[in-house]
Coordinates of C-alpha atoms in Angstrom, one line a residue:
Chain V
M1 CA 142.3 -111.6 81.2
S2 CA 139.3 -109.9 79.6
R3 CA 139.9 -107.6 76.7
E4 CA 140.5 -104.0 77.3
P5 CA 137.6 -101.8 76.3
G6 CA 138.2 -100.1 72.9
T7 CA 139.0 -96.5 72.4
L8 CA 135.9 -95.8 70.4
S9 CA 133.5 -97.3 73.0
I10 CA 135.2 -95.3 75.8
G11 CA 135.1 -92.2 73.6
W12 CA 131.4 -92.7 73.1
S13 CA 130.8 -93.0 76.8
R14 CA 132.9 -89.9 77.4
I15 CA 130.6 -87.9 75.0
G16 CA 127.7 -88.8 77.4
I17 CA 129.7 -87.8 80.5
E18 CA 130.9 -84.5 78.8
L19 CA 127.3 -83.6 77.8
K20 CA 125.9 -84.3 81.2
Q21 CA 128.6 -82.2 82.9
L22 CA 128.1 -79.3 80.5
L23 CA 124.4 -79.2 80.6
R24 CA 124.2 -79.6 84.4
D25 CA 126.8 -76.9 85.1
R26 CA 124.9 -73.6 85.1
E27 CA 127.9 -71.4 84.2
A28 CA 129.0 -73.6 81.3
F29 CA 125.4 -74.0 80.1
V30 CA 124.8 -70.2 80.1
F31 CA 128.1 -69.3 78.5
T32 CA 128.1 -72.1 75.9
L33 CA 124.6 -72.7 74.9
A34 CA 122.3 -70.0 76.2
L35 CA 124.4 -66.9 75.5
P36 CA 124.0 -66.9 71.6
M37 CA 120.3 -67.3 72.1
I38 CA 120.1 -64.5 74.6
L39 CA 122.0 -62.2 72.2
M40 CA 119.7 -63.3 69.4
L41 CA 116.7 -62.4 71.4
V42 CA 118.1 -59.0 72.6
F43 CA 119.5 -57.9 69.2
G44 CA 116.6 -59.3 67.3
S45 CA 114.1 -57.4 69.5
V46 CA 116.0 -54.1 69.3
F47 CA 117.2 -54.0 65.7
G48 CA 115.5 -56.9 64.1
D49 CA 113.1 -54.9 61.9
Q50 CA 115.6 -52.5 60.6
E51 CA 116.6 -53.1 57.0
L52 CA 120.1 -53.1 55.6
G53 CA 120.3 -50.6 52.8
P54 CA 117.9 -50.9 49.9
T55 CA 118.1 -54.8 49.8
G56 CA 115.0 -55.3 52.0
I57 CA 117.0 -57.7 54.2
T58 CA 116.2 -57.3 57.9
F59 CA 119.0 -57.0 60.4
A60 CA 117.6 -60.2 62.1
Q61 CA 118.3 -62.1 58.9
Y62 CA 121.8 -60.7 58.9
F63 CA 122.3 -61.3 62.6
V64 CA 121.2 -64.9 62.6
A65 CA 124.1 -65.7 60.2
G66 CA 126.6 -64.0 62.5
M67 CA 125.1 -65.7 65.6
I68 CA 125.4 -69.1 64.1
A69 CA 129.0 -68.4 63.2
S70 CA 129.5 -67.2 66.7
G71 CA 127.7 -70.3 68.0
I72 CA 130.5 -72.4 66.5
V73 CA 133.0 -70.3 68.4
Y74 CA 131.1 -70.5 71.7
T75 CA 130.4 -74.2 71.6
S76 CA 133.9 -75.2 70.6
F77 CA 136.6 -72.6 71.3
Q78 CA 135.1 -70.8 74.3
N79 CA 133.7 -74.1 75.8
L80 CA 137.1 -75.8 75.6
A81 CA 139.4 -72.8 76.3
I82 CA 137.5 -72.1 79.5
G83 CA 136.4 -75.6 80.4
I84 CA 139.8 -77.4 80.1
P85 CA 141.8 -75.1 82.4
Q86 CA 139.0 -75.7 84.9
E87 CA 139.3 -79.4 84.5
R88 CA 143.1 -79.1 84.9
D89 CA 142.6 -77.2 88.2
E90 CA 140.0 -79.5 89.5
G91 CA 142.1 -82.6 88.9
T92 CA 140.0 -84.1 86.1
L93 CA 142.8 -84.5 83.7
K94 CA 145.3 -85.8 86.2
R95 CA 142.7 -88.4 87.4
L96 CA 142.1 -89.5 83.8
E97 CA 145.9 -89.8 83.1
G98 CA 146.1 -92.2 86.0
T99 CA 143.5 -94.5 84.5
P100 CA 143.7 -96.8 81.5
M101 CA 141.5 -94.4 79.5
P102 CA 143.2 -93.9 76.1
K103 CA 143.9 -90.2 75.6
A104 CA 142.3 -90.2 72.3
A105 CA 139.0 -91.1 74.0
Y106 CA 139.2 -87.8 76.0
F107 CA 139.4 -85.9 72.7
L108 CA 136.6 -87.9 71.2
G109 CA 134.5 -87.0 74.1
K110 CA 135.2 -83.3 73.7
V111 CA 134.6 -83.4 70.0
G112 CA 131.3 -85.3 70.4
Q113 CA 130.2 -82.9 73.1
V114 CA 131.0 -79.9 70.9
C115 CA 129.1 -81.3 67.9
V116 CA 126.0 -82.2 69.9
V117 CA 125.8 -78.8 71.6
Y118 CA 126.4 -77.0 68.3
V119 CA 123.6 -78.9 66.5
L120 CA 121.3 -78.2 69.4
Q121 CA 122.3 -74.5 69.3
L122 CA 121.9 -74.3 65.6
A123 CA 118.4 -75.7 65.7
L124 CA 117.4 -73.4 68.5
L125 CA 118.9 -70.2 66.9
I126 CA 117.1 -71.0 63.6
A127 CA 113.9 -71.7 65.5
I128 CA 114.1 -68.4 67.5
G129 CA 114.8 -66.5 64.2
V130 CA 112.0 -68.1 62.3
L131 CA 109.4 -67.9 65.1
L132 CA 110.1 -64.5 66.5
F133 CA 111.9 -62.5 63.8
E134 CA 110.5 -63.8 60.6
V135 CA 113.9 -65.1 59.5
E136 CA 113.9 -67.2 56.4
V137 CA 115.6 -70.5 56.3
P138 CA 117.9 -71.3 53.4
S139 CA 116.0 -72.1 50.2
T140 CA 118.5 -74.0 48.1
A141 CA 120.4 -77.3 48.4
E142 CA 123.6 -75.4 47.8
Q143 CA 123.0 -73.2 50.8
W144 CA 122.2 -76.2 53.1
A145 CA 125.4 -78.0 51.8
A146 CA 127.4 -74.8 52.5
L147 CA 125.9 -74.8 56.0
A148 CA 127.1 -78.3 56.5
W149 CA 130.7 -77.8 55.3
L150 CA 131.0 -74.5 57.0
S151 CA 129.9 -76.1 60.3
I152 CA 132.4 -79.0 59.9
L153 CA 135.4 -76.8 59.0
G154 CA 134.5 -74.2 61.5
L155 CA 134.0 -76.6 64.4
T156 CA 137.2 -78.4 63.5
T157 CA 139.3 -75.2 63.4
W158 CA 137.8 -73.7 66.5
T159 CA 137.9 -77.0 68.5
L160 CA 141.6 -77.3 67.7
L161 CA 142.1 -73.7 68.6
G162 CA 140.2 -74.3 71.9
L163 CA 142.5 -77.2 72.8
A164 CA 145.6 -75.1 72.0
F165 CA 144.3 -72.0 73.8
S166 CA 143.4 -74.1 76.9
S167 CA 147.0 -73.9 77.9
V168 CA 147.0 -70.1 77.9
P169 CA 144.9 -69.2 81.0
K170 CA 147.0 -69.7 84.2
S171 CA 144.0 -71.0 86.1
G172 CA 140.5 -72.2 85.6
K173 CA 139.1 -69.2 87.5
G174 CA 140.8 -66.7 85.3
A175 CA 140.1 -68.5 82.0
S176 CA 137.0 -66.6 81.0
A177 CA 138.7 -63.3 81.6
V178 CA 141.3 -64.2 78.9
V179 CA 139.0 -66.0 76.5
T180 CA 135.8 -63.9 76.4
P181 CA 137.3 -60.6 75.4
I182 CA 139.1 -62.2 72.5
I183 CA 135.8 -63.6 71.2
L184 CA 134.0 -60.3 71.7
V185 CA 136.7 -58.4 69.8
L186 CA 136.5 -60.9 67.0
Q187 CA 132.7 -60.7 66.9
F188 CA 132.7 -56.9 66.7
T189 CA 135.3 -56.8 63.9
S190 CA 134.1 -59.8 62.0
G191 CA 130.6 -58.6 61.1
V192 CA 128.6 -60.4 63.8
F193 CA 127.1 -57.4 65.5
F194 CA 127.5 -54.8 62.8
A195 CA 127.3 -55.0 59.0
Y196 CA 130.8 -55.9 58.0
D197 CA 130.9 -53.6 55.0
Q198 CA 130.3 -50.6 57.3
L199 CA 133.4 -51.2 59.4
P200 CA 136.6 -49.2 58.9
S201 CA 138.8 -51.0 56.4
W202 CA 141.7 -51.5 58.9
M203 CA 139.3 -53.4 61.1
Q204 CA 138.1 -55.5 58.2
Q205 CA 141.6 -56.4 57.3
L206 CA 142.5 -57.3 60.9
A207 CA 139.4 -59.5 61.1
A208 CA 140.2 -61.1 57.8
L209 CA 143.3 -62.7 59.4
F210 CA 141.0 -64.8 61.7
P211 CA 138.6 -67.5 60.8
L212 CA 135.4 -66.0 62.4
K213 CA 135.2 -63.3 59.7
W214 CA 135.2 -66.0 57.0
L215 CA 132.7 -68.2 58.8
T216 CA 130.4 -65.3 59.2
Q217 CA 130.7 -64.4 55.5
G218 CA 130.0 -68.0 54.6
M219 CA 126.9 -68.0 56.9
R220 CA 125.7 -64.9 55.1
Y221 CA 125.7 -66.9 51.9
V222 CA 123.7 -69.5 53.6
F223 CA 121.1 -67.2 55.2
L224 CA 120.9 -64.2 52.9
P225 CA 119.5 -64.0 49.3
D226 CA 121.9 -63.8 46.4
S227 CA 121.1 -60.1 46.1
A228 CA 122.8 -59.5 49.4
A229 CA 126.2 -60.3 47.8
A230 CA 126.1 -56.6 46.8
L231 CA 126.6 -55.8 50.5
E232 CA 129.9 -57.7 50.6
V233 CA 133.1 -55.7 50.3
T234 CA 134.0 -57.5 47.1
G235 CA 130.5 -57.8 45.9
S236 CA 130.6 -61.6 46.3
F237 CA 130.4 -64.1 49.2
E238 CA 133.7 -65.6 47.9
M239 CA 132.8 -69.1 49.0
A240 CA 135.9 -70.7 47.4
R241 CA 138.0 -68.3 49.3
V242 CA 136.1 -68.9 52.5
A243 CA 136.8 -72.6 52.1
M244 CA 140.5 -72.0 51.4
V245 CA 141.0 -69.8 54.5
L246 CA 139.1 -72.2 56.8
L247 CA 141.2 -75.1 55.5
V248 CA 144.4 -73.2 56.1
W249 CA 143.2 -72.3 59.6
T250 CA 142.3 -75.9 60.2
L251 CA 145.8 -77.1 59.4
L252 CA 147.3 -74.2 61.4
S253 CA 145.1 -74.9 64.4
A254 CA 146.0 -78.6 64.3
L255 CA 149.6 -77.7 64.6
L256 CA 148.9 -75.3 67.5
A257 CA 146.8 -77.9 69.3
W258 CA 149.5 -80.4 68.8
G259 CA 152.2 -78.1 70.1
F260 CA 150.4 -76.4 73.0
F261 CA 147.8 -78.7 74.5
R262 CA 148.9 -79.9 78.0
W263 CA 147.5 -82.4 80.5
R264 CA 149.0 -80.7 83.5
R265 CA 149.2 -77.3 85.0
R266 CA 152.4 -75.5 84.6
G267 CA 154.9 -76.7 87.2
D268 CA 153.1 -80.0 87.8
G269 CA 155.4 -82.7 86.4
Chain Y
M1 CA 158.9 -121.9 87.2
I2 CA 160.4 -120.2 84.3
A3 CA 157.0 -119.7 82.8
S4 CA 155.5 -118.3 86.0
A5 CA 158.4 -116.1 86.6
R6 CA 157.3 -114.0 83.6
L7 CA 153.9 -113.5 85.0
P8 CA 153.5 -110.2 86.7
T9 CA 151.5 -111.7 89.6
V10 CA 154.2 -114.0 90.9
S11 CA 153.9 -113.7 94.7
G12 CA 157.6 -113.7 95.3
Q13 CA 158.3 -110.6 93.3
P14 CA 157.9 -107.3 95.2
A15 CA 155.1 -105.0 94.1
I16 CA 157.4 -102.0 94.2
Q17 CA 161.1 -102.0 94.0
V18 CA 163.1 -98.7 94.1
R19 CA 166.8 -98.3 94.0
G20 CA 168.7 -95.0 94.2
L21 CA 165.7 -92.9 93.1
V22 CA 166.7 -89.2 92.4
K23 CA 164.5 -86.4 91.2
A24 CA 165.7 -82.8 91.1
Y25 CA 163.8 -79.6 90.5
G26 CA 166.5 -77.1 89.5
S27 CA 169.1 -77.2 92.2
L28 CA 166.7 -78.8 94.7
R29 CA 167.0 -82.5 95.0
A30 CA 163.4 -83.3 96.0
V31 CA 164.2 -87.0 96.1
D32 CA 167.8 -87.7 96.9
G33 CA 168.6 -91.4 96.7
I34 CA 165.6 -93.4 98.0
D35 CA 165.6 -97.2 98.2
L36 CA 162.3 -98.9 98.9
E37 CA 160.7 -102.3 98.6
V38 CA 157.0 -103.1 99.0
Q39 CA 156.0 -106.7 99.1
R40 CA 152.8 -108.0 97.6
G41 CA 149.9 -107.7 100.0
Q42 CA 151.7 -105.3 102.2
C43 CA 150.4 -101.9 103.3
V44 CA 153.2 -99.4 103.4
A45 CA 152.8 -95.8 104.8
L46 CA 155.1 -93.0 103.9
L47 CA 155.4 -90.3 106.5
G48 CA 157.3 -87.1 106.3
P49 CA 157.0 -83.3 106.6
N50 CA 155.5 -81.2 103.7
G51 CA 158.1 -80.9 100.9
A52 CA 160.0 -83.9 102.1
G53 CA 159.6 -85.8 98.8
K54 CA 156.7 -88.1 99.6
T55 CA 154.4 -86.9 96.8
T56 CA 157.2 -86.7 94.3
T57 CA 158.2 -90.3 95.1
T58 CA 154.7 -91.5 94.9
E59 CA 154.0 -89.7 91.6
I60 CA 157.1 -91.3 90.1
L61 CA 155.8 -94.7 91.1
E62 CA 152.4 -93.8 89.7
G63 CA 153.9 -92.9 86.3
Y64 CA 153.1 -89.2 86.6
R65 CA 156.6 -88.0 86.8
Q66 CA 159.9 -89.0 85.2
R67 CA 162.8 -89.7 87.5
D68 CA 166.3 -88.3 87.0
A69 CA 168.1 -91.4 88.2
G70 CA 167.5 -94.8 89.8
D71 CA 165.8 -98.0 89.0
V72 CA 162.0 -98.3 89.6
T73 CA 159.8 -101.3 89.1
V74 CA 156.1 -101.3 89.9
L75 CA 154.3 -104.6 89.3
G76 CA 157.2 -105.6 87.2
V77 CA 157.0 -102.6 84.9
D78 CA 159.0 -99.3 84.8
P79 CA 156.3 -96.7 85.5
G80 CA 158.3 -94.2 83.4
R81 CA 157.1 -96.3 80.4
A82 CA 153.6 -97.0 81.7
D83 CA 151.1 -98.4 79.2
R84 CA 147.4 -99.0 79.3
R85 CA 147.7 -102.6 80.5
W86 CA 149.8 -101.5 83.5
R87 CA 147.3 -98.8 84.3
T88 CA 144.5 -101.3 84.5
R89 CA 146.4 -103.0 87.3
I90 CA 146.9 -100.0 89.6
G91 CA 144.5 -97.6 91.3
I92 CA 145.3 -94.1 92.2
V93 CA 143.7 -91.9 94.8
L94 CA 145.2 -88.4 94.3
Q95 CA 145.4 -85.7 96.9
Q96 CA 142.2 -83.7 97.1
V97 CA 140.5 -83.1 93.8
G98 CA 137.3 -81.4 93.0
D99 CA 136.2 -82.9 89.7
L100 CA 133.0 -84.9 88.9
A101 CA 130.9 -82.2 90.7
E102 CA 127.9 -82.5 88.3
L103 CA 127.8 -86.3 88.0
T104 CA 126.1 -88.6 90.5
V105 CA 128.2 -91.0 92.4
R106 CA 126.7 -93.9 90.5
E107 CA 127.3 -92.2 87.1
S108 CA 131.0 -91.5 88.0
L109 CA 131.6 -95.1 89.1
A110 CA 129.8 -96.6 86.1
H111 CA 131.7 -94.4 83.7
F112 CA 135.1 -95.2 85.1
A113 CA 134.3 -98.9 85.3
G114 CA 134.1 -98.7 81.5
Y115 CA 137.9 -98.1 81.3
Y116 CA 138.8 -101.5 82.8
P117 CA 138.6 -105.0 81.3
D118 CA 137.2 -106.6 84.5
P119 CA 135.7 -103.9 86.7
R120 CA 134.0 -104.5 90.1
P121 CA 130.2 -104.1 89.9
V122 CA 129.2 -100.6 90.7
D123 CA 126.8 -101.7 93.4
E124 CA 129.5 -103.7 95.1
V125 CA 131.8 -100.6 95.1
L126 CA 129.0 -98.4 96.4
D127 CA 128.6 -100.8 99.2
R128 CA 132.3 -101.1 100.0
V129 CA 132.8 -97.4 100.2
G130 CA 129.6 -96.9 102.1
L131 CA 127.9 -94.6 99.5
T132 CA 124.9 -96.7 98.6
A133 CA 122.6 -94.2 100.2
K134 CA 124.4 -91.4 98.2
A135 CA 124.4 -93.2 94.9
D136 CA 122.2 -90.7 93.2
A137 CA 123.7 -87.6 94.8
R138 CA 125.8 -85.2 92.7
G139 CA 129.5 -85.0 93.5
R140 CA 129.3 -81.4 94.6
T141 CA 126.7 -82.2 97.3
L142 CA 129.0 -84.8 99.1
S143 CA 130.7 -84.0 102.3
G144 CA 134.5 -84.1 102.4
G145 CA 134.5 -87.6 103.8
Q146 CA 132.0 -88.9 101.3
R147 CA 133.9 -87.2 98.5
R148 CA 137.1 -89.0 99.5
R149 CA 135.2 -92.3 99.6
L150 CA 134.1 -91.7 96.1
D151 CA 137.7 -91.2 95.2
V152 CA 138.6 -94.5 96.7
G153 CA 135.7 -96.1 95.0
L154 CA 137.1 -94.8 91.7
G155 CA 140.5 -96.1 92.7
I156 CA 139.3 -99.6 93.3
I157 CA 136.7 -100.0 90.5
G158 CA 139.2 -101.6 88.2
R159 CA 140.2 -104.3 90.8
P160 CA 143.8 -102.9 91.1
E161 CA 146.5 -105.1 92.4
L162 CA 148.2 -102.0 93.8
L163 CA 146.4 -99.0 95.3
F164 CA 148.1 -95.6 95.8
L165 CA 146.5 -93.3 98.4
D166 CA 147.9 -89.8 98.7
E167 CA 146.9 -88.3 102.0
P168 CA 143.5 -89.9 101.9
T169 CA 142.1 -88.6 105.2
T170 CA 143.3 -85.1 105.3
G171 CA 140.6 -82.9 106.8
F172 CA 138.5 -85.9 108.1
D173 CA 136.8 -85.8 111.5
P174 CA 137.9 -88.7 113.8
E175 CA 134.8 -90.8 113.1
A176 CA 135.1 -90.5 109.3
R177 CA 138.8 -91.4 109.6
R178 CA 137.9 -94.6 111.6
E179 CA 135.4 -95.6 108.9
F180 CA 138.0 -94.9 106.2
W181 CA 140.5 -97.1 108.0
S182 CA 138.1 -100.0 108.1
L183 CA 137.6 -99.7 104.4
I184 CA 141.3 -99.8 103.7
A185 CA 141.7 -102.7 106.1
S186 CA 139.0 -104.7 104.2
L187 CA 140.9 -104.0 100.9
R188 CA 144.1 -105.3 102.5
A189 CA 142.3 -108.4 103.7
E190 CA 141.6 -109.2 100.1
G191 CA 145.2 -109.1 99.2
A192 CA 145.6 -105.7 97.6
T193 CA 149.0 -104.0 98.0
I194 CA 148.6 -100.4 99.3
L195 CA 151.0 -97.5 99.4
L196 CA 149.8 -94.5 101.3
T197 CA 151.2 -91.2 102.2
T198 CA 149.9 -89.5 105.3
H199 CA 150.5 -86.9 107.9
Y200 CA 148.8 -88.8 110.6
L201 CA 150.9 -91.1 112.7
E202 CA 148.0 -93.0 114.1
E203 CA 146.9 -93.7 110.6
A204 CA 150.2 -95.3 109.7
E205 CA 150.1 -97.2 113.0
A206 CA 146.5 -98.4 112.3
L207 CA 147.0 -99.5 108.7
A208 CA 150.5 -100.1 107.8
D209 CA 152.8 -103.2 108.0
M210 CA 155.7 -101.0 107.3
V211 CA 156.3 -97.3 107.9
G212 CA 158.8 -95.3 105.8
V213 CA 159.8 -91.9 107.0
I214 CA 161.0 -89.6 104.3
N215 CA 162.9 -86.4 105.2
R216 CA 164.7 -84.1 102.9
G217 CA 164.4 -86.5 100.0
R218 CA 165.8 -89.5 101.8
L219 CA 164.2 -92.5 103.4
V220 CA 165.4 -92.1 107.0
A221 CA 163.6 -95.1 108.5
F222 CA 161.7 -98.1 107.2
D223 CA 160.3 -100.4 109.9
P224 CA 157.1 -101.9 111.2
P225 CA 155.2 -99.3 113.2
H226 CA 156.0 -100.9 116.6
A227 CA 159.7 -100.8 115.8
L228 CA 160.1 -97.5 114.0
G229 CA 163.4 -96.0 114.6
G230 CA 164.3 -98.6 117.1
R231 CA 161.3 -97.8 119.2
H232 CA 160.9 -101.4 120.4
T233 CA 164.5 -101.7 121.7
G234 CA 165.1 -98.1 122.8
T235 CA 165.0 -96.9 126.3
T236 CA 161.9 -96.7 128.4
R237 CA 161.0 -94.1 130.9
V238 CA 160.0 -95.2 134.4
A239 CA 158.6 -92.6 136.7
W240 CA 157.4 -92.7 140.3
T241 CA 157.2 -90.7 143.5
E242 CA 159.6 -91.3 146.3
D243 CA 160.0 -89.3 149.5
G244 CA 157.4 -86.9 148.2
A245 CA 159.4 -86.0 145.1
P246 CA 158.9 -87.1 141.5
R247 CA 161.6 -89.4 140.2
S248 CA 162.2 -90.7 136.7
V249 CA 164.8 -92.9 135.0
E250 CA 165.5 -93.8 131.4
T251 CA 166.3 -97.5 131.3
E252 CA 166.7 -100.4 128.9
T253 CA 165.5 -102.9 131.6
P254 CA 162.3 -101.4 132.9
T255 CA 161.0 -104.7 134.3
A256 CA 164.0 -105.2 136.5
L257 CA 163.8 -101.6 137.7
V258 CA 160.1 -101.9 138.6
A259 CA 160.8 -105.2 140.5
E260 CA 163.6 -103.5 142.4
L261 CA 161.4 -100.5 143.2
A262 CA 158.6 -102.8 144.4
A263 CA 161.0 -104.6 146.6
R264 CA 162.5 -101.4 148.0
M265 CA 159.1 -99.8 148.7
G266 CA 157.5 -103.0 150.0
G267 CA 154.6 -103.1 147.6
E268 CA 152.9 -100.5 145.5
V269 CA 155.1 -97.9 144.0
P270 CA 153.4 -94.5 144.2
N271 CA 152.4 -92.9 140.8
L272 CA 154.3 -95.5 138.9
T273 CA 154.3 -95.1 135.1
V274 CA 156.3 -97.0 132.5
T275 CA 156.4 -95.3 129.1
R276 CA 157.8 -96.4 125.8
P277 CA 158.4 -93.7 123.2
T278 CA 155.4 -93.2 121.1
L279 CA 155.4 -93.4 117.3
E280 CA 155.2 -89.6 117.4
D281 CA 158.3 -89.3 119.6
M282 CA 160.2 -91.5 117.2
Y283 CA 158.9 -89.7 114.2
L284 CA 159.7 -86.2 115.5
D285 CA 163.2 -87.5 116.4
L286 CA 163.7 -88.8 112.8
V287 CA 162.6 -85.7 111.0
D288 CA 164.3 -83.3 113.4
D289 CA 166.8 -81.5 111.3
G290 CA 168.3 -79.6 114.3
P291 CA 168.3 -75.8 114.8
G292 CA 168.8 -73.7 111.7
Q293 CA 168.0 -76.5 109.3
A294 CA 164.2 -76.0 109.1
Q295 CA 162.6 -76.3 105.7
P296 CA 162.1 -73.0 104.0

């Protein structure tokens, strides 16, 4: 008998399949990839020129940091928490379970899809910011390095949270009604749409429980000049703290994904 | 012989062996003591009303569900402990699914082929399931029948020794159903073992060597289609017209009766019909629970 194909090679081929399905499905494409860019265009056009306090930083510069942090949430959490319930309803997961595909290959496919879409989105958001709103790209190696580790930790956490949360919606159809409001609330409270330091402090503290606030703060370190640290609540970007919180959330979300991810719909086996 | 007896492909060993299978959901015993044996190369059809336990039984055999009691062996392996190697040897066509909408037929087949150690070539499968002309069409543009043929294509891409088909032709028009049957017949001719569930008696009659009728979690009959429920030995209805009035008799010796009628009437017997019970008659008889016992 010939050898069974390896998990890695099947996982690699699942990345391709996952990407094709996402990019060809109009709804998934708009929600996952296009939405942050549309928001960037709209907010950038309306408020882009306004300056934040006496720092001379434009809102567009502030907003691009928030949108990239949000982009992590869209491409991983929203994508999976809406897409997987749909796959469960359509029979994708049940079909896969009936084949010799190693289950790890399915997750590799999802992770690969999330990473590729995120990198694409990151490049497009920066391009839109630079070309249309005079956003400045990070100038130091430290900032680029921070962008890299923030992206890795953020994608890991939010991918695992997406896997865990995919068991919450009762059906694929209702999934976006459960998932989208959560993301919106987190965005409003985490300093994506508004300057975080202007929010009421109870809202700041609520948002500080969740990883989007810390991702956004880290992205501000990446995209804003050092002088903008004065706009932070503590007067610092607190990068060590950002890393700590994201690490803790990564561990927590791994436990949640481990405990809650399901292959079947409720009541099916 | 000792060496070959360990090989899973020994022809003497049944493909499926089930003893005393039980599965309960709460207080409902969906499967209530089923025994079943499917020989290699056989096509077995399971019939039964909705909720009778067909799908539960099939899904236990496919390794999707755990049983509560009984012994089950599928290709020599307990499907409750299914591993990858076992999964490469079976093919599953589930009840209607709606996935793979954005992939072309060829992309889907090529991708799933990559899961198996020795897959059929994609072009061969396209040809077998009659989708060569639709190879580059997206899943969502396929008709119901084409969609189902893609499902079968995905079920056979890994060269399964055993193919499960769960209600494969539900919603087909008669022509599509005939085409589908010839596809299944050609797979059988190559020696694949097939277990299918269906609501269509003519489908069971056309495809199956053995028909099992499941009702209320039990296998109430397991016979070749022509003999289901004693159909081949049961009584036959002979009807004719005599003295201007219709007459009919249930008899176990229809030939003798017709000969006697012919002698009595001196030649042609007016409006003579000789009717054996149809498969449908036998089936309805088998699943008739009597008044007041209808399924909820």
